[in-house]
Amino acid sequence: MVYCGKLSKACLPCRRRKLRCDLRKDTCTQCARAQLPCFGYRDTNALRLIDESGAVQNRVQTKKANKAVPRSVPLSTCSQARDIFYHDYVVGTARPFDFLQTIYSPTCKDEHLQKSLDAVALAYLNYQRPSLSAEEEARENYVSAISCTSAALQCPGQAKQDTTILAILLLDLYEKITSKEPAFHGAWAAHLSGALTLVNLRGDQQFDDPGVIRMLMRLSTNLLISYVASDRPVSSELVALRDTIAARLPTPIDPKWRESDLMIEFASLRQDIQKRVLSDSEAIVSLINLDAKFVRLGLEVPSAWQYRTVHVGVKSSHHYESFHHIHPAEHVAQMWNTLRLTRILLNELISYRSSKAQRKQVANPELVAIHQCATRAINEMASDICASLPQYIEDPPSSFAEAFANDGAEIISSKTEYRTAPLGQPDPTRQLPCYRLIFPLFVAAQSTAVAPSLWKWVIKQLRFMAAYHAIENAMSVANILESGSKQQIWSVYAMLGSYAFVC
């Protein structure tokens, strides 16, 4: 201990009472006067004291010196990029790449996978926080990943590994994040088609690993979206892969998987209609039957996938009608909005075909009823898409909200420069959920069957996203809607980054 002076020989009661002890034999005067038992006097020679004053001084000086050392080392750009990518794609709410946790390890020595992961993570960081250095580093990693993956494909053993297929999926994701082309073409699915070829070479043992099955489900979903968006027939190889996966999925089957099965039927039916395999009446019946399957899917979803409708007394600027939906998770909202926008597309085809048939037949009440039913379905689905917005869009500061409530057009125009600093402090975790709502809102507003008030409301919400959340593509889509140009739906989907963000 630290030396604090000479110890006292006084008895315990005197020390406690802080009195001078006269050390009398048998009992001291202070204890006798207070009628307290005197326990005797302390032998100071029996106590060994070590003077640690110097050691204490050294510890104090060391502690002061350590204050100059930074408490943490700044993360590199690549490390920050990986953290953000993991949060939004691997462990977040939507988790489209959740299987990455089981297949990839930080100690992985496969360079093609390391480079692919770094490339897509940096590209995503650059999307969220535009940075020339991040963009250049992402491009360098992408070029290196392409070279390393090509070398891996030359080795039969390495080409069939899980890490190689995962690397190809990440390279495809990089291209979707960075692409500026507002159109789908054959090259869009080049990586995925190559991955599908590798899967077919690997044999059935690959389906024994749940993590690999999750990866193959993502591969099949992305390929299916590419086929639908590029207006191409779904390949038999993809159908066979999905059948094999479905046989190993637990029951009840995920509603999103059932939904994608219906999307295959949608793609096939659309091909038959375009090739005129079906007559107008046969096409109408087939479209109505497929729409009924989507309705049935919505009625049969498990309770964990159901949403709650909340009615409000006073509508906010983000309410189209006096209610909104609360979904238990973001991937649930995505499933429902995909169902809704697909039903809009189906009923637009029904409406078009029934109107065309009416022109050939005089006063056919059945066709009139079909057309009216399709119009009601479109408006119902469009209204439900709008009702999914309030849960994910953030309430802005009061001054900003007042300007927005008065007239959204006053906030930002097509010529306004995008801000580099936030107005107020919007929650960054809401930017991606808002971004994923742009395409469903566009599909709802572009339909000629919806009321002009919905079209105007959607444009206003998109402008809000552009102004408050700095989502540039929200303004681009708002301009497309406002111009009245008949933009191809899937071109807008491609412009938004397709399944890299939207699905």
Coordinates of C-alpha atoms in Angstrom, one line a residue:
M1 CA 0.0 0.0 0.0
V2 CA 1.0 3.6 -0.2
Y3 CA 2.8 4.9 3.0
C4 CA 0.5 7.3 4.8
G5 CA 2.5 7.8 8.1
K6 CA 3.2 6.0 11.4
L7 CA 0.5 3.6 12.7
S8 CA -1.3 4.2 16.0
K9 CA -1.0 1.7 18.9
A10 CA -4.4 2.8 20.3
C11 CA -7.2 0.4 21.1
L12 CA -9.9 -0.3 18.6
P13 CA -12.7 1.8 20.4
C14 CA -10.4 4.8 20.6
R15 CA -9.4 4.5 17.0
R16 CA -13.0 4.3 15.9
R17 CA -14.0 7.3 18.0
K18 CA -10.8 9.1 17.0
L19 CA -9.8 9.8 20.6
R20 CA -6.3 9.9 22.2
C21 CA -5.7 6.6 24.0
D22 CA -3.4 6.7 27.1
L23 CA -2.5 3.0 26.7
R24 CA -3.1 2.2 30.4
K25 CA -2.8 -1.4 31.6
D26 CA -6.0 -3.5 31.5
T27 CA -8.1 -0.7 30.2
C28 CA -7.5 2.8 28.9
T29 CA -9.1 5.9 30.5
Q30 CA -11.4 6.7 27.6
C31 CA -12.9 3.2 27.5
A32 CA -13.4 3.2 31.3
R33 CA -15.1 6.6 31.3
A34 CA -17.4 5.4 28.5
Q35 CA -18.0 2.0 30.1
L36 CA -16.8 0.2 26.9
P37 CA -14.8 -3.0 26.8
C38 CA -11.2 -2.2 25.9
F39 CA -9.8 -4.9 23.6
G40 CA -6.1 -4.1 24.1
Y41 CA -3.6 -2.3 22.1
R42 CA -2.2 -2.8 18.6
D43 CA 1.2 -4.3 18.1
T44 CA 2.6 -2.2 15.2
N45 CA 5.7 -4.4 14.9
A46 CA 3.5 -7.3 13.8
L47 CA 2.3 -5.4 10.7
R48 CA 4.5 -5.5 7.6
L49 CA 4.0 -2.5 5.3
I50 CA 5.3 -2.3 1.8
D51 CA 5.8 1.2 0.4
E52 CA 4.2 1.1 -3.1
S53 CA 4.1 4.8 -3.6
G54 CA 6.5 4.5 -6.6
A55 CA 4.4 1.8 -8.2
V56 CA 1.2 3.9 -7.9
Q57 CA 3.0 6.9 -9.4
N58 CA 4.1 4.8 -12.4
R59 CA 0.5 3.5 -13.0
V60 CA -0.9 7.1 -12.9
Q61 CA 1.8 8.3 -15.4
T62 CA 1.1 5.3 -17.7
K63 CA -2.6 6.0 -17.7
K64 CA -2.0 9.6 -18.7
A65 CA 0.3 8.5 -21.5
N66 CA -2.3 6.0 -22.9
K67 CA -4.8 8.8 -23.4
A68 CA -2.9 9.9 -26.4
V69 CA -3.5 6.5 -28.1
P70 CA -6.7 6.4 -30.3
R71 CA -9.4 4.1 -28.8
S72 CA -10.2 2.6 -32.2
V73 CA -8.5 2.2 -35.6
P74 CA -10.6 3.6 -38.5
L75 CA -12.1 1.0 -40.8
S76 CA -11.0 0.8 -44.4
T77 CA -13.4 1.6 -47.1
C78 CA -13.7 -2.0 -48.1
S79 CA -14.4 -3.1 -44.5
Q80 CA -17.1 -0.4 -44.2
A81 CA -18.6 -1.6 -47.5
R82 CA -18.7 -5.2 -46.3
D83 CA -20.5 -4.2 -43.1
I84 CA -23.2 -2.3 -45.0
F85 CA -23.6 -5.1 -47.5
Y86 CA -23.9 -7.7 -44.8
H87 CA -26.5 -5.6 -43.0
D88 CA -28.8 -5.1 -46.0
Y89 CA -28.3 -8.3 -47.9
V90 CA -27.3 -11.0 -45.4
V91 CA -28.6 -10.3 -41.9
G92 CA -31.1 -7.5 -42.5
T93 CA -34.9 -7.8 -42.9
A94 CA -35.1 -8.9 -46.5
R95 CA -31.9 -11.0 -46.5
P96 CA -31.8 -12.1 -50.2
F97 CA -28.2 -13.4 -49.6
D98 CA -28.6 -14.9 -46.1
F99 CA -27.0 -18.2 -47.4
L100 CA -23.7 -16.3 -47.7
Q101 CA -23.2 -16.9 -43.9
T102 CA -23.1 -20.7 -44.4
I103 CA -21.0 -20.8 -47.6
Y104 CA -18.5 -18.0 -47.1
S105 CA -15.9 -17.7 -44.3
P106 CA -13.6 -14.7 -43.6
T107 CA -10.7 -17.3 -43.7
C108 CA -11.8 -18.5 -47.2
K109 CA -8.8 -18.7 -49.5
D110 CA -10.8 -18.6 -52.8
E111 CA -9.6 -15.4 -54.3
H112 CA -12.4 -15.2 -56.9
L113 CA -15.0 -15.2 -54.1
Q114 CA -13.1 -12.7 -52.0
K115 CA -12.7 -10.3 -55.0
S116 CA -16.4 -10.8 -56.0
L117 CA -17.6 -10.0 -52.5
D118 CA -15.4 -6.9 -52.3
A119 CA -16.5 -5.7 -55.7
V120 CA -20.3 -5.9 -55.0
A121 CA -19.9 -4.5 -51.4
L122 CA -18.0 -1.5 -52.7
A123 CA -20.5 -1.0 -55.6
Y124 CA -23.3 -1.0 -53.0
L125 CA -21.4 1.5 -50.8
N126 CA -20.9 3.7 -53.8
Y127 CA -24.7 3.5 -54.5
Q128 CA -25.5 4.6 -51.0
R129 CA -22.7 7.1 -50.5
P130 CA -21.3 8.1 -53.9
S131 CA -17.5 8.1 -53.8
L132 CA -15.1 8.1 -56.7
S133 CA -12.6 6.1 -54.7
A134 CA -15.2 3.4 -53.8
E135 CA -16.3 3.3 -57.4
E136 CA -12.8 2.8 -58.8
E137 CA -11.9 0.2 -56.1
A138 CA -15.2 -1.7 -56.9
R139 CA -14.3 -1.7 -60.6
E140 CA -10.8 -2.9 -59.9
N141 CA -12.1 -5.7 -57.8
Y142 CA -14.7 -6.6 -60.4
V143 CA -12.1 -6.9 -63.2
S144 CA -9.8 -9.0 -60.9
A145 CA -12.8 -11.2 -59.8
I146 CA -13.7 -11.9 -63.5
S147 CA -10.2 -13.0 -64.2
C148 CA -10.0 -15.2 -61.1
T149 CA -13.4 -16.7 -61.7
S150 CA -12.4 -17.5 -65.3
A151 CA -9.3 -19.3 -64.0
A152 CA -11.5 -21.2 -61.4
L153 CA -13.8 -22.4 -64.2
Q154 CA -10.9 -23.9 -66.0
C155 CA -10.4 -26.3 -63.1
P156 CA -13.1 -29.0 -63.1
G157 CA -12.9 -29.5 -59.4
Q158 CA -13.0 -25.8 -58.4
A159 CA -15.7 -25.0 -61.0
K160 CA -18.2 -27.2 -59.2
Q161 CA -17.6 -25.8 -55.7
D162 CA -20.2 -23.8 -53.8
T163 CA -17.8 -20.8 -53.6
T164 CA -17.6 -20.6 -57.4
I165 CA -21.4 -20.4 -57.9
L166 CA -21.6 -17.9 -55.1
A167 CA -18.9 -15.8 -56.8
I168 CA -20.9 -15.8 -60.0
L169 CA -24.1 -14.7 -58.2
L170 CA -22.2 -11.8 -56.6
L171 CA -20.7 -10.8 -60.0
D172 CA -24.2 -10.7 -61.4
L173 CA -25.4 -8.6 -58.5
Y174 CA -22.5 -6.2 -59.1
E175 CA -23.7 -5.7 -62.7
K176 CA -27.2 -5.0 -61.6
I177 CA -26.2 -2.4 -59.0
T178 CA -23.9 -0.6 -61.4
S179 CA -25.8 -0.9 -64.7
K180 CA -27.3 2.3 -66.1
E181 CA -29.0 0.6 -69.0
P182 CA -32.8 0.9 -69.0
A183 CA -33.4 -2.4 -70.8
F184 CA -33.0 -6.1 -70.4
H185 CA -31.1 -8.2 -73.0
G186 CA -29.5 -11.5 -73.2
A187 CA -26.3 -10.4 -71.5
W188 CA -28.2 -9.6 -68.4
A189 CA -28.6 -13.3 -67.6
A190 CA -25.2 -14.4 -68.9
H191 CA -23.7 -15.0 -65.4
L192 CA -26.9 -16.7 -64.2
S193 CA -27.1 -19.0 -67.2
G194 CA -23.5 -20.0 -66.6
A195 CA -24.2 -20.7 -63.0
L196 CA -27.2 -22.9 -63.9
T197 CA -24.9 -24.9 -66.2
L198 CA -22.5 -25.5 -63.3
V199 CA -25.4 -26.6 -61.1
N200 CA -26.5 -29.2 -63.6
L201 CA -23.0 -30.6 -63.6
R202 CA -22.8 -31.0 -59.8
G203 CA -25.2 -33.9 -59.2
D204 CA -28.0 -34.4 -56.6
Q205 CA -25.7 -34.4 -53.6
Q206 CA -25.6 -30.6 -53.6
F207 CA -29.3 -30.6 -52.5
D208 CA -28.4 -32.1 -49.1
D209 CA -27.1 -28.8 -47.8
P210 CA -29.8 -26.3 -46.6
G211 CA -27.4 -23.4 -47.2
V212 CA -26.8 -24.5 -50.8
I213 CA -30.5 -25.0 -51.4
R214 CA -31.0 -21.3 -50.3
M215 CA -28.4 -20.3 -52.7
L216 CA -30.0 -22.2 -55.6
M217 CA -33.4 -20.7 -54.7
R218 CA -31.8 -17.2 -55.1
L219 CA -30.3 -18.3 -58.4
S220 CA -33.6 -19.7 -59.7
T221 CA -35.5 -16.6 -58.6
N222 CA -33.1 -14.2 -60.3
L223 CA -33.2 -16.2 -63.5
L224 CA -37.0 -16.3 -63.4
I225 CA -37.1 -12.5 -63.0
S226 CA -34.7 -12.1 -65.9
Y227 CA -36.9 -14.3 -68.2
V228 CA -40.1 -12.4 -67.2
A229 CA -38.5 -8.9 -67.5
S230 CA -36.8 -9.7 -70.9
D231 CA -40.1 -11.3 -72.2
R232 CA -38.4 -14.6 -72.9
P233 CA -39.8 -18.1 -72.3
V234 CA -38.7 -19.8 -69.1
S235 CA -36.1 -22.5 -69.9
S236 CA -36.8 -26.2 -69.1
E237 CA -33.5 -26.4 -67.2
L238 CA -34.8 -23.7 -64.7
V239 CA -38.1 -25.5 -64.3
A240 CA -36.3 -28.8 -63.6
L241 CA -34.1 -27.1 -61.0
R242 CA -37.1 -25.6 -59.3
D243 CA -38.9 -28.9 -59.2
T244 CA -35.9 -30.5 -57.6
I245 CA -35.6 -27.7 -55.0
A246 CA -39.4 -27.8 -54.3
A247 CA -39.2 -31.6 -53.4
R248 CA -36.8 -30.7 -50.6
L249 CA -38.5 -27.7 -49.2
P250 CA -40.3 -28.0 -45.8
T251 CA -44.1 -27.7 -45.8
P252 CA -45.9 -25.4 -45.8
I253 CA -44.0 -23.9 -48.7
D254 CA -42.8 -20.3 -48.5
P255 CA -45.5 -18.0 -50.1
K256 CA -42.8 -16.2 -52.1
W257 CA -41.8 -19.6 -53.6
R258 CA -45.4 -20.3 -54.5
E259 CA -45.7 -16.8 -56.0
S260 CA -42.7 -17.4 -58.2
D261 CA -44.3 -20.7 -59.5
L262 CA -47.3 -18.6 -60.6
M263 CA -44.9 -16.1 -62.3
I264 CA -43.7 -19.0 -64.4
E265 CA -47.3 -19.6 -65.5
F266 CA -47.6 -15.9 -66.2
A267 CA -44.5 -15.9 -68.4
S268 CA -45.7 -19.0 -70.3
L269 CA -49.2 -17.6 -70.8
R270 CA -47.9 -14.3 -72.0
Q271 CA -45.7 -16.1 -74.6
D272 CA -48.7 -18.1 -75.8
I273 CA -50.8 -14.9 -76.2
Q274 CA -48.0 -13.1 -78.1
K275 CA -47.5 -16.1 -80.4
R276 CA -51.3 -16.2 -81.0
V277 CA -51.5 -19.8 -79.8
L278 CA -54.7 -18.8 -78.0
S279 CA -57.7 -16.9 -79.4
D280 CA -59.0 -13.8 -77.6
S281 CA -61.7 -15.7 -75.7
E282 CA -59.2 -18.5 -74.7
A283 CA -56.7 -15.9 -73.6
I284 CA -59.3 -14.1 -71.5
V285 CA -60.3 -17.4 -69.8
S286 CA -56.7 -18.3 -69.1
L287 CA -55.8 -14.9 -67.7
I288 CA -58.9 -15.0 -65.4
N289 CA -58.0 -18.4 -64.2
L290 CA -54.4 -17.4 -63.4
D291 CA -55.6 -14.2 -61.6
A292 CA -57.8 -16.5 -59.5
K293 CA -54.7 -18.5 -58.5
F294 CA -53.1 -15.3 -57.3
V295 CA -56.2 -14.4 -55.3
R296 CA -56.2 -17.9 -53.8
L297 CA -52.5 -17.5 -52.8
G298 CA -53.4 -14.3 -51.0
L299 CA -56.1 -16.0 -49.1
E300 CA -53.9 -19.0 -48.1
V301 CA -50.8 -17.3 -46.8
P302 CA -49.8 -18.3 -43.2
S303 CA -50.5 -16.0 -40.4
A304 CA -46.8 -15.0 -40.2
W305 CA -47.2 -13.6 -43.7
Q306 CA -50.4 -11.6 -43.2
Y307 CA -50.6 -7.9 -42.8
R308 CA -52.7 -5.7 -40.5
T309 CA -54.9 -2.9 -41.8
V310 CA -54.9 0.3 -39.7
H311 CA -57.7 2.9 -40.3
V312 CA -56.8 6.5 -39.4
G313 CA -59.1 9.4 -38.6
V314 CA -57.0 12.0 -40.3
K315 CA -54.9 11.2 -43.3
S316 CA -51.3 12.2 -43.4
S317 CA -49.6 13.4 -46.6
H318 CA -48.4 9.8 -47.1
H319 CA -51.9 8.3 -47.0
Y320 CA -53.8 7.9 -50.3
E321 CA -56.9 6.6 -48.5
S322 CA -57.8 6.6 -44.8
F323 CA -56.0 3.4 -44.0
H324 CA -52.5 1.8 -44.3
H325 CA -51.1 -1.7 -44.0
I326 CA -48.6 -2.9 -41.4
H327 CA -46.5 -5.9 -42.5
P328 CA -44.6 -8.0 -40.0
A329 CA -41.4 -7.8 -42.1
E330 CA -40.1 -6.1 -45.2
H331 CA -39.9 -9.4 -47.2
V332 CA -43.6 -9.9 -46.5
A333 CA -44.4 -6.5 -47.9
Q334 CA -42.3 -7.3 -51.0
M335 CA -44.3 -10.6 -51.5
W336 CA -47.6 -8.8 -51.2
N337 CA -46.6 -5.9 -53.6
T338 CA -45.3 -8.4 -56.1
L339 CA -48.6 -10.2 -56.0
R340 CA -50.5 -6.9 -56.4
L341 CA -48.4 -5.5 -59.3
T342 CA -48.6 -8.9 -61.1
R343 CA -52.4 -8.9 -60.7
I344 CA -52.5 -5.3 -62.1
L345 CA -50.5 -6.6 -65.2
L346 CA -52.8 -9.6 -65.5
N347 CA -56.0 -7.5 -65.3
E348 CA -54.7 -5.0 -67.7
L349 CA -54.3 -7.8 -70.2
I350 CA -57.9 -9.0 -69.4
S351 CA -59.2 -5.4 -69.8
Y352 CA -57.4 -5.0 -73.2
R353 CA -58.5 -8.4 -74.5
S354 CA -62.1 -7.9 -73.4
S355 CA -62.3 -4.4 -74.9
K356 CA -60.9 -5.8 -78.1
A357 CA -63.4 -8.6 -78.2
Q358 CA -66.3 -6.1 -77.5
R359 CA -65.4 -4.3 -80.7
K360 CA -66.1 -7.5 -82.6
Q361 CA -69.3 -8.3 -80.8
V362 CA -72.3 -6.1 -80.3
A363 CA -73.5 -5.5 -76.7
N364 CA -72.0 -8.6 -75.0
P365 CA -72.9 -8.2 -71.3
E366 CA -70.4 -10.9 -70.3
L367 CA -67.5 -9.1 -71.8
V368 CA -68.7 -5.8 -70.2
A369 CA -68.8 -7.5 -66.8
I370 CA -65.3 -9.0 -67.3
H371 CA -63.9 -5.5 -68.2
Q372 CA -65.6 -3.9 -65.2
C373 CA -64.3 -6.7 -62.9
A374 CA -60.7 -6.2 -64.2
T375 CA -60.9 -2.4 -63.7
R376 CA -62.1 -3.0 -60.1
A377 CA -59.2 -5.4 -59.4
I378 CA -56.6 -3.0 -60.8
N379 CA -57.9 -0.1 -58.6
E380 CA -58.0 -2.4 -55.5
M381 CA -54.5 -3.6 -56.0
A382 CA -53.2 -0.1 -56.8
S383 CA -54.9 1.2 -53.6
D384 CA -53.2 -1.6 -51.5
I385 CA -49.8 -0.8 -53.0
C386 CA -50.3 2.8 -51.9
A387 CA -51.3 1.6 -48.4
S388 CA -48.0 -0.2 -48.0
L389 CA -46.1 3.1 -48.2
P390 CA -46.7 4.8 -44.8
Q391 CA -45.0 2.0 -42.8
Y392 CA -41.7 2.5 -44.6
I393 CA -41.6 6.2 -45.5
E394 CA -40.3 8.5 -42.7
D395 CA -42.1 11.5 -41.3
P396 CA -39.9 14.6 -42.1
P397 CA -39.2 17.6 -39.9
S398 CA -42.3 19.8 -39.4
S399 CA -41.1 22.6 -41.8
F400 CA -40.4 20.1 -44.5
A401 CA -43.6 18.3 -43.9
E402 CA -45.6 21.6 -44.2
A403 CA -44.1 22.4 -47.6
F404 CA -44.7 18.9 -48.8
A405 CA -48.3 18.9 -47.6
N406 CA -49.0 22.1 -49.4
D407 CA -47.7 21.0 -52.8
G408 CA -45.1 18.3 -53.4
A409 CA -44.1 20.0 -56.6
E410 CA -42.7 22.9 -54.7
I411 CA -40.2 20.7 -53.0
I412 CA -38.1 19.6 -55.9
S413 CA -38.4 19.8 -59.7
S414 CA -36.6 17.9 -62.4
K415 CA -34.0 20.7 -62.6
T416 CA -33.3 20.9 -58.9
E417 CA -29.8 19.7 -57.9
Y418 CA -29.9 16.8 -55.5
R419 CA -28.8 17.6 -52.0
T420 CA -25.5 16.3 -50.5
A421 CA -26.6 16.8 -46.9
P422 CA -29.8 15.5 -45.3
L423 CA -32.8 17.8 -44.8
G424 CA -33.3 17.2 -41.1
Q425 CA -31.9 13.7 -40.3
P426 CA -33.8 11.0 -42.3
D427 CA -33.4 7.5 -41.0
P428 CA -30.8 5.8 -43.4
T429 CA -32.4 2.4 -42.7
R430 CA -35.6 3.6 -44.5
Q431 CA -33.9 4.5 -47.8
L432 CA -33.7 0.9 -49.2
P433 CA -37.3 0.0 -48.1
C434 CA -38.5 3.2 -49.8
Y435 CA -36.5 2.4 -52.9
R436 CA -38.1 -1.0 -53.2
L437 CA -41.5 0.6 -53.3
I438 CA -40.8 2.7 -56.4
F439 CA -41.5 0.0 -58.9
P440 CA -44.8 -1.2 -57.4
L441 CA -45.9 2.5 -57.2
F442 CA -44.9 3.0 -60.8
V443 CA -46.9 -0.1 -61.9
A444 CA -50.0 1.2 -60.0
A445 CA -49.8 4.7 -61.3
Q446 CA -49.1 3.9 -65.0
S447 CA -52.3 2.0 -65.4
T448 CA -55.0 3.9 -67.4
A449 CA -57.6 2.2 -65.2
V450 CA -56.7 4.1 -62.0
A451 CA -58.1 7.4 -61.0
P452 CA -56.1 10.6 -61.8
S453 CA -55.9 11.3 -58.1
L454 CA -53.8 8.2 -57.5
W455 CA -51.5 9.1 -60.4
K456 CA -50.9 12.5 -58.9
W457 CA -50.5 11.2 -55.4
V458 CA -47.8 8.7 -56.5
I459 CA -45.8 11.4 -58.3
K460 CA -46.0 13.4 -55.1
Q461 CA -44.6 10.5 -53.0
L462 CA -41.8 9.9 -55.5
R463 CA -40.8 13.5 -55.3
F464 CA -40.7 13.3 -51.5
M465 CA -38.4 10.3 -51.7
A466 CA -36.1 12.2 -54.1
A467 CA -36.1 15.3 -51.9
Y468 CA -36.0 13.8 -48.4
H469 CA -34.2 10.5 -48.9
A470 CA -32.0 11.7 -51.9
I471 CA -33.2 8.8 -54.1
E472 CA -32.4 10.1 -57.6
N473 CA -34.3 7.4 -59.4
A474 CA -37.5 8.3 -57.6
M475 CA -37.4 11.6 -59.4
S476 CA -36.6 9.9 -62.7
V477 CA -39.7 7.7 -62.3
A478 CA -41.8 10.7 -61.3
N479 CA -40.8 12.4 -64.5
I480 CA -41.7 9.4 -66.6
L481 CA -45.1 9.3 -65.1
E482 CA -45.7 13.0 -65.3
S483 CA -44.6 13.1 -69.0
G484 CA -47.3 10.6 -69.9
S485 CA -44.9 8.7 -72.1
K486 CA -45.7 5.0 -72.4
Q487 CA -42.4 3.7 -70.9
Q488 CA -42.1 -0.1 -71.1
I489 CA -42.7 -1.4 -67.5
W490 CA -39.7 -3.7 -67.4
S491 CA -37.4 -1.0 -68.7
V492 CA -38.2 1.0 -65.6
Y493 CA -37.5 -2.1 -63.6
A494 CA -34.1 -2.5 -65.2
M495 CA -33.4 1.2 -64.6
L496 CA -34.1 0.7 -60.9
G497 CA -31.5 -2.1 -60.7
S498 CA -34.0 -5.0 -61.0
Y499 CA -33.6 -7.6 -58.3
A500 CA -30.5 -6.0 -56.9
F501 CA -32.8 -3.6 -55.1
V502 CA -36.4 -4.2 -56.0
C503 CA -36.9 -7.9 -55.3

